[in-house]
Amino acid sequence: MKDFTPLIRWFQISSSEFRKYVMPYKKIIPKNLFHEIICYHLDPSYEVSINILPPRISQKFGILDSLLIQRKHVAIISSWIDKQEINYYDRKRIPYSFKLLYRASRDGFEAKNFHQLCDNKGPTVTIAKVRSHGKLIGGYNPLDWKPQSNLSYLSGDSCWYSTFDSFLFSFTLKSSSNDNSIPKIARIGNSGNISEYAIGYNANYGPSFGGGWDLSIQENNLIYSYGPYSYPDCGSFIAKNQHPKLEDYEVFQIIKK
């Protein structure tokens, strides 16, 4: 068995197949390997500590074009989109495609470039990497990025759109490894009219969320947060009145498979 163990793509076996066809042979599988497989299936954010053979056909699940996230992040974000807070999607059964629309390091940090590539593209996810500590911070917009309309709330050069389906999130560095895997989410609050300011739009800014702004990427590639307003829980991962520099950020169009 030991000669064949390294040749098997254990982590490409689905949970149901593992239960049916692998569990009966538990006694002959190395204990550390068995433990890693169990952890992998129980926790989508778990970082496997042993070498993994790549899938024989990587195109089967689609190619993720990203410098910032992996399929485990996509599985968690997709689960949040469908309001699954605990039981995350299996990485091999993600119901959405993440199509890269914009990468700041490639397309330029200027707001006009973001709007040219991302406006009127339907639901999107923004992922930003903070330069100083590597934390990933982002947000999901279930609407279009678009200028003011009769559905928006206008104030000066900015307008806002109402939705209860958007959210902000972060993946924080684990203390024991360089792995952006500890997930946090902040959904729209339910007090007063704060949901009316869920999604912000300003032609001079990049992606913007909340009436605070709770999260806004602006020309000088900083995350601006003036404190939680529309997303009360975002204060646990976005520091108020601190504007850390970004290493990069990406915007993905979310397409239902």
CSV table of C-alpha atoms in Angstrom, one decimal:
chain,number,residue,atom,x,y,z
A,1,MET,CA,0.0,0.0,0.0
A,2,LYS,CA,2.8,2.4,0.9
A,3,ASP,CA,4.1,2.3,-2.7
A,4,PHE,CA,0.7,3.4,-4.1
A,5,THR,CA,-0.3,5.9,-1.5
A,6,PRO,CA,1.7,8.8,-3.0
A,7,LEU,CA,0.2,8.2,-6.4
A,8,ILE,CA,-3.4,8.5,-5.4
A,9,ARG,CA,-5.1,11.9,-5.7
A,10,TRP,CA,-6.8,11.6,-2.3
A,11,PHE,CA,-8.1,15.2,-2.2
A,12,GLN,CA,-9.9,14.9,-5.5
A,13,ILE,CA,-12.1,12.2,-4.1
A,14,SER,CA,-15.6,13.6,-3.1
A,15,SER,CA,-16.9,13.3,0.4
A,16,SER,CA,-19.5,10.7,-0.6
A,17,GLU,CA,-17.0,8.6,-2.5
A,18,PHE,CA,-14.6,8.8,0.4
A,19,ARG,CA,-17.3,7.5,2.7
A,20,LYS,CA,-18.3,4.7,0.4
A,21,TYR,CA,-15.0,3.5,-1.0
A,22,VAL,CA,-12.2,4.7,1.3
A,23,MET,CA,-13.5,4.6,4.8
A,24,PRO,CA,-13.9,0.7,4.8
A,25,TYR,CA,-10.1,0.6,4.3
A,26,LYS,CA,-9.2,3.0,7.1
A,27,LYS,CA,-6.9,0.5,8.8
A,28,ILE,CA,-4.5,0.3,5.9
A,29,ILE,CA,-4.3,4.1,5.3
A,30,PRO,CA,-1.6,6.0,7.1
A,31,LYS,CA,-3.0,7.7,10.2
A,32,ASN,CA,-1.7,11.2,9.3
A,33,LEU,CA,-3.0,10.9,5.8
A,34,PHE,CA,-6.4,9.8,7.0
A,35,HIS,CA,-6.5,12.7,9.5
A,36,GLU,CA,-5.7,15.2,6.8
A,37,ILE,CA,-8.4,13.9,4.5
A,38,ILE,CA,-11.0,14.1,7.2
A,39,CYS,CA,-10.0,17.7,8.1
A,40,TYR,CA,-10.1,18.6,4.4
A,41,HIS,CA,-13.7,17.5,4.0
A,42,LEU,CA,-14.9,18.9,7.3
A,43,ASP,CA,-13.4,22.4,6.9
A,44,PRO,CA,-13.0,24.1,3.5
A,45,SER,CA,-10.5,26.6,5.0
A,46,TYR,CA,-8.2,23.8,6.3
A,47,GLU,CA,-4.7,24.0,4.9
A,48,VAL,CA,-3.5,20.5,4.1
A,49,SER,CA,0.1,19.9,5.4
A,50,ILE,CA,1.1,17.1,3.0
A,51,ASN,CA,2.0,17.3,-0.7
A,52,ILE,CA,-1.0,17.1,-3.0
A,53,LEU,CA,-0.9,15.8,-6.6
A,54,PRO,CA,-2.7,18.3,-8.9
A,55,PRO,CA,-5.9,17.2,-10.6
A,56,ARG,CA,-5.4,15.3,-13.8
A,57,ILE,CA,-7.9,17.5,-15.6
A,58,SER,CA,-7.8,21.0,-14.0
A,59,GLN,CA,-10.3,22.4,-16.5
A,60,LYS,CA,-13.0,20.2,-15.1
A,61,PHE,CA,-13.8,22.8,-12.4
A,62,GLY,CA,-12.7,25.8,-14.4
A,63,ILE,CA,-9.5,27.8,-14.1
A,64,LEU,CA,-9.5,30.5,-11.4
A,65,ASP,CA,-7.6,33.5,-12.7
A,66,SER,CA,-6.4,35.2,-9.5
A,67,LEU,CA,-3.2,36.2,-7.8
A,68,LEU,CA,-5.0,36.7,-4.4
A,69,ILE,CA,-7.5,33.8,-3.8
A,70,GLN,CA,-7.7,30.1,-4.2
A,71,ARG,CA,-10.6,27.7,-4.7
A,72,LYS,CA,-11.1,27.3,-1.0
A,73,HIS,CA,-11.9,31.1,-0.8
A,74,VAL,CA,-14.2,30.8,-3.7
A,75,ALA,CA,-16.1,28.0,-2.0
A,76,ILE,CA,-16.6,30.0,1.1
A,77,ILE,CA,-17.6,33.2,-0.7
A,78,SER,CA,-20.1,31.3,-2.9
A,79,SER,CA,-21.6,29.8,0.3
A,80,TRP,CA,-22.0,33.2,1.8
A,81,ILE,CA,-23.7,34.4,-1.5
A,82,ASP,CA,-26.3,31.6,-0.9
A,83,LYS,CA,-26.5,32.5,2.8
A,84,GLN,CA,-24.8,29.4,4.0
A,85,GLU,CA,-22.9,30.6,7.0
A,86,ILE,CA,-21.5,27.3,8.3
A,87,ASN,CA,-21.8,24.4,5.9
A,88,TYR,CA,-19.6,25.7,3.1
A,89,TYR,CA,-19.7,24.3,-0.5
A,90,ASP,CA,-17.4,21.5,-1.4
A,91,ARG,CA,-14.6,23.0,-3.5
A,92,LYS,CA,-15.5,20.6,-6.3
A,93,ARG,CA,-19.1,21.6,-6.4
A,94,ILE,CA,-19.1,25.4,-6.4
A,95,PRO,CA,-22.3,26.7,-8.1
A,96,TYR,CA,-20.7,30.0,-9.4
A,97,SER,CA,-17.9,30.9,-11.8
A,98,PHE,CA,-15.6,33.8,-10.8
A,99,LYS,CA,-14.6,35.6,-14.0
A,100,LEU,CA,-11.8,38.1,-13.6
A,101,LEU,CA,-12.9,41.6,-14.8
A,102,TYR,CA,-10.2,43.8,-13.3
A,103,ARG,CA,-6.8,43.5,-11.6
A,104,ALA,CA,-5.4,46.8,-10.3
A,105,SER,CA,-1.8,45.8,-10.7
A,106,ARG,CA,-2.5,44.9,-14.4
A,107,ASP,CA,-5.2,47.5,-15.3
A,108,GLY,CA,-4.2,50.4,-13.1
A,109,PHE,CA,-5.5,51.6,-9.7
A,110,GLU,CA,-7.3,54.6,-11.3
A,111,ALA,CA,-11.1,54.6,-10.6
A,112,LYS,CA,-11.9,55.2,-14.2
A,113,ASN,CA,-10.2,51.9,-15.2
A,114,PHE,CA,-12.3,50.0,-12.6
A,115,HIS,CA,-15.5,51.6,-13.8
A,116,GLN,CA,-14.7,51.0,-17.5
A,117,LEU,CA,-14.1,47.3,-16.9
A,118,CYS,CA,-16.7,46.6,-14.1
A,119,ASP,CA,-19.7,48.8,-14.5
A,120,ASN,CA,-23.0,47.2,-15.6
A,121,LYS,CA,-21.6,43.6,-15.3
A,122,GLY,CA,-24.1,42.3,-12.7
A,123,PRO,CA,-23.0,40.7,-9.4
A,124,THR,CA,-19.4,41.1,-8.5
A,125,VAL,CA,-16.9,40.2,-5.8
A,126,THR,CA,-14.1,42.5,-4.9
A,127,ILE,CA,-10.9,41.1,-3.2
A,128,ALA,CA,-8.2,43.4,-1.9
A,129,LYS,CA,-4.8,42.5,-0.3
A,130,VAL,CA,-3.5,44.8,2.4
A,131,ARG,CA,0.3,45.3,1.8
A,132,SER,CA,1.4,45.5,5.5
A,133,HIS,CA,0.0,42.2,6.8
A,134,GLY,CA,-1.4,40.3,3.8
A,135,LYS,CA,-5.0,40.3,5.1
A,136,LEU,CA,-7.6,39.8,2.3
A,137,ILE,CA,-10.6,42.2,2.6
A,138,GLY,CA,-13.5,42.4,0.2
A,139,GLY,CA,-17.2,42.7,-0.6
A,140,TYR,CA,-20.0,41.2,-2.6
A,141,ASN,CA,-22.2,43.4,-4.7
A,142,PRO,CA,-25.3,41.6,-6.0
A,143,LEU,CA,-26.2,44.6,-8.2
A,144,ASP,CA,-24.6,46.4,-11.0
A,145,TRP,CA,-21.9,49.0,-10.4
A,146,LYS,CA,-23.6,52.0,-12.2
A,147,PRO,CA,-24.2,55.7,-11.9
A,148,GLN,CA,-27.3,57.2,-10.3
A,149,SER,CA,-30.8,56.1,-11.3
A,150,ASN,CA,-34.3,56.3,-10.0
A,151,LEU,CA,-33.5,53.4,-7.7
A,152,SER,CA,-30.6,55.1,-6.0
A,153,TYR,CA,-30.1,57.6,-3.1
A,154,LEU,CA,-28.1,60.6,-4.2
A,155,SER,CA,-25.8,62.8,-2.1
A,156,GLY,CA,-23.3,65.1,-3.9
A,157,ASP,CA,-21.2,63.1,-6.3
A,158,SER,CA,-22.1,59.8,-4.7
A,159,CYS,CA,-25.2,57.6,-4.9
A,160,TRP,CA,-26.2,54.4,-3.0
A,161,TYR,CA,-28.3,51.4,-3.8
A,162,SER,CA,-30.4,49.3,-1.4
A,163,THR,CA,-30.0,45.6,-1.0
A,164,PHE,CA,-30.0,43.0,1.9
A,165,ASP,CA,-27.9,40.5,-0.1
A,166,SER,CA,-24.5,42.3,-0.1
A,167,PHE,CA,-21.8,41.7,2.5
A,168,LEU,CA,-18.2,42.5,3.4
A,169,PHE,CA,-15.7,39.9,4.5
A,170,SER,CA,-12.1,39.1,5.3
A,171,PHE,CA,-9.6,36.2,5.4
A,172,THR,CA,-7.2,36.9,8.2
A,173,LEU,CA,-3.7,35.4,8.4
A,174,LYS,CA,-3.3,32.4,10.7
A,175,SER,CA,-0.7,33.0,13.3
A,176,SER,CA,0.9,29.6,12.5
A,177,SER,CA,1.2,29.8,8.8
A,178,ASN,CA,1.0,32.1,5.8
A,179,ASP,CA,-2.5,31.1,4.9
A,180,ASN,CA,-5.4,33.5,4.3
A,181,SER,CA,-8.0,31.1,5.7
A,182,ILE,CA,-9.8,32.5,8.8
A,183,PRO,CA,-13.0,33.8,7.4
A,184,LYS,CA,-15.2,36.6,8.7
A,185,ILE,CA,-18.3,38.1,7.3
A,186,ALA,CA,-20.4,41.3,7.9
A,187,ARG,CA,-23.9,41.5,6.5
A,188,ILE,CA,-26.2,44.4,6.2
A,189,GLY,CA,-27.7,45.6,9.5
A,190,ASN,CA,-31.4,45.6,10.0
A,191,SER,CA,-32.0,48.8,11.9
A,192,GLY,CA,-33.4,52.0,10.5
A,193,ASN,CA,-32.7,52.6,6.8
A,194,ILE,CA,-29.1,51.6,6.6
A,195,SER,CA,-29.8,49.0,4.0
A,196,GLU,CA,-30.6,51.8,1.6
A,197,TYR,CA,-26.8,52.6,1.6
A,198,ALA,CA,-25.6,49.1,1.0
A,199,ILE,CA,-23.8,49.7,-2.3
A,200,GLY,CA,-22.1,53.0,-3.0
A,201,TYR,CA,-21.1,54.5,-6.4
A,202,ASN,CA,-18.8,57.4,-7.2
A,203,ALA,CA,-17.1,57.9,-10.5
A,204,ASN,CA,-13.9,59.0,-8.7
A,205,TYR,CA,-13.8,56.0,-6.4
A,206,GLY,CA,-13.3,52.3,-6.9
A,207,PRO,CA,-15.6,49.7,-5.3
A,208,SER,CA,-17.5,51.2,-2.3
A,209,PHE,CA,-19.8,49.8,0.2
A,210,GLY,CA,-22.0,51.3,3.0
A,211,GLY,CA,-23.0,54.8,4.0
A,212,GLY,CA,-19.9,55.2,6.1
A,213,TRP,CA,-18.1,54.5,3.8
A,214,ASP,CA,-17.7,51.2,5.5
A,215,LEU,CA,-15.3,50.1,2.7
A,216,SER,CA,-14.1,52.2,-0.2
A,217,ILE,CA,-11.1,51.8,-2.5
A,218,GLN,CA,-10.0,55.2,-3.7
A,219,GLU,CA,-7.6,56.7,-6.2
A,220,ASN,CA,-4.5,56.4,-4.0
A,221,ASN,CA,-5.2,52.6,-3.6
A,222,LEU,CA,-6.1,52.9,0.1
A,223,ILE,CA,-9.0,51.2,1.8
A,224,TYR,CA,-11.1,53.9,3.4
A,225,SER,CA,-13.2,53.0,6.4
A,226,TYR,CA,-14.9,55.7,8.4
A,227,GLY,CA,-16.5,53.2,10.7
A,228,PRO,CA,-19.2,50.6,10.5
A,229,TYR,CA,-22.6,52.0,9.3
A,230,SER,CA,-24.4,49.7,7.0
A,231,TYR,CA,-22.4,46.7,7.9
A,232,PRO,CA,-22.1,46.8,11.8
A,233,ASP,CA,-19.9,43.7,12.1
A,234,CYS,CA,-17.2,45.0,9.7
A,235,GLY,CA,-15.4,46.7,12.6
A,236,SER,CA,-14.0,43.4,13.6
A,237,PHE,CA,-11.8,43.3,10.5
A,238,ILE,CA,-11.7,46.8,9.1
A,239,ALA,CA,-10.1,49.4,11.4
A,240,LYS,CA,-11.9,52.7,11.7
A,241,ASN,CA,-10.1,55.8,10.3
A,242,GLN,CA,-7.1,53.7,9.2
A,243,HIS,CA,-6.3,53.7,5.5
A,244,PRO,CA,-3.8,50.9,4.8
A,245,LYS,CA,-2.1,50.7,1.5
A,246,LEU,CA,-3.1,47.9,-0.9
A,247,GLU,CA,-0.8,45.5,-2.6
A,248,ASP,CA,-3.4,44.7,-5.2
A,249,TYR,CA,-7.1,44.2,-5.7
A,250,GLU,CA,-9.3,42.1,-8.1
A,251,VAL,CA,-12.9,42.2,-9.2
A,252,PHE,CA,-14.7,39.1,-10.4
A,253,GLN,CA,-18.0,38.8,-12.2
A,254,ILE,CA,-20.2,36.2,-10.5
A,255,ILE,CA,-21.9,33.8,-12.9
A,256,LYS,CA,-24.3,31.1,-11.9
A,257,LYS,CA,-23.3,27.8,-13.5
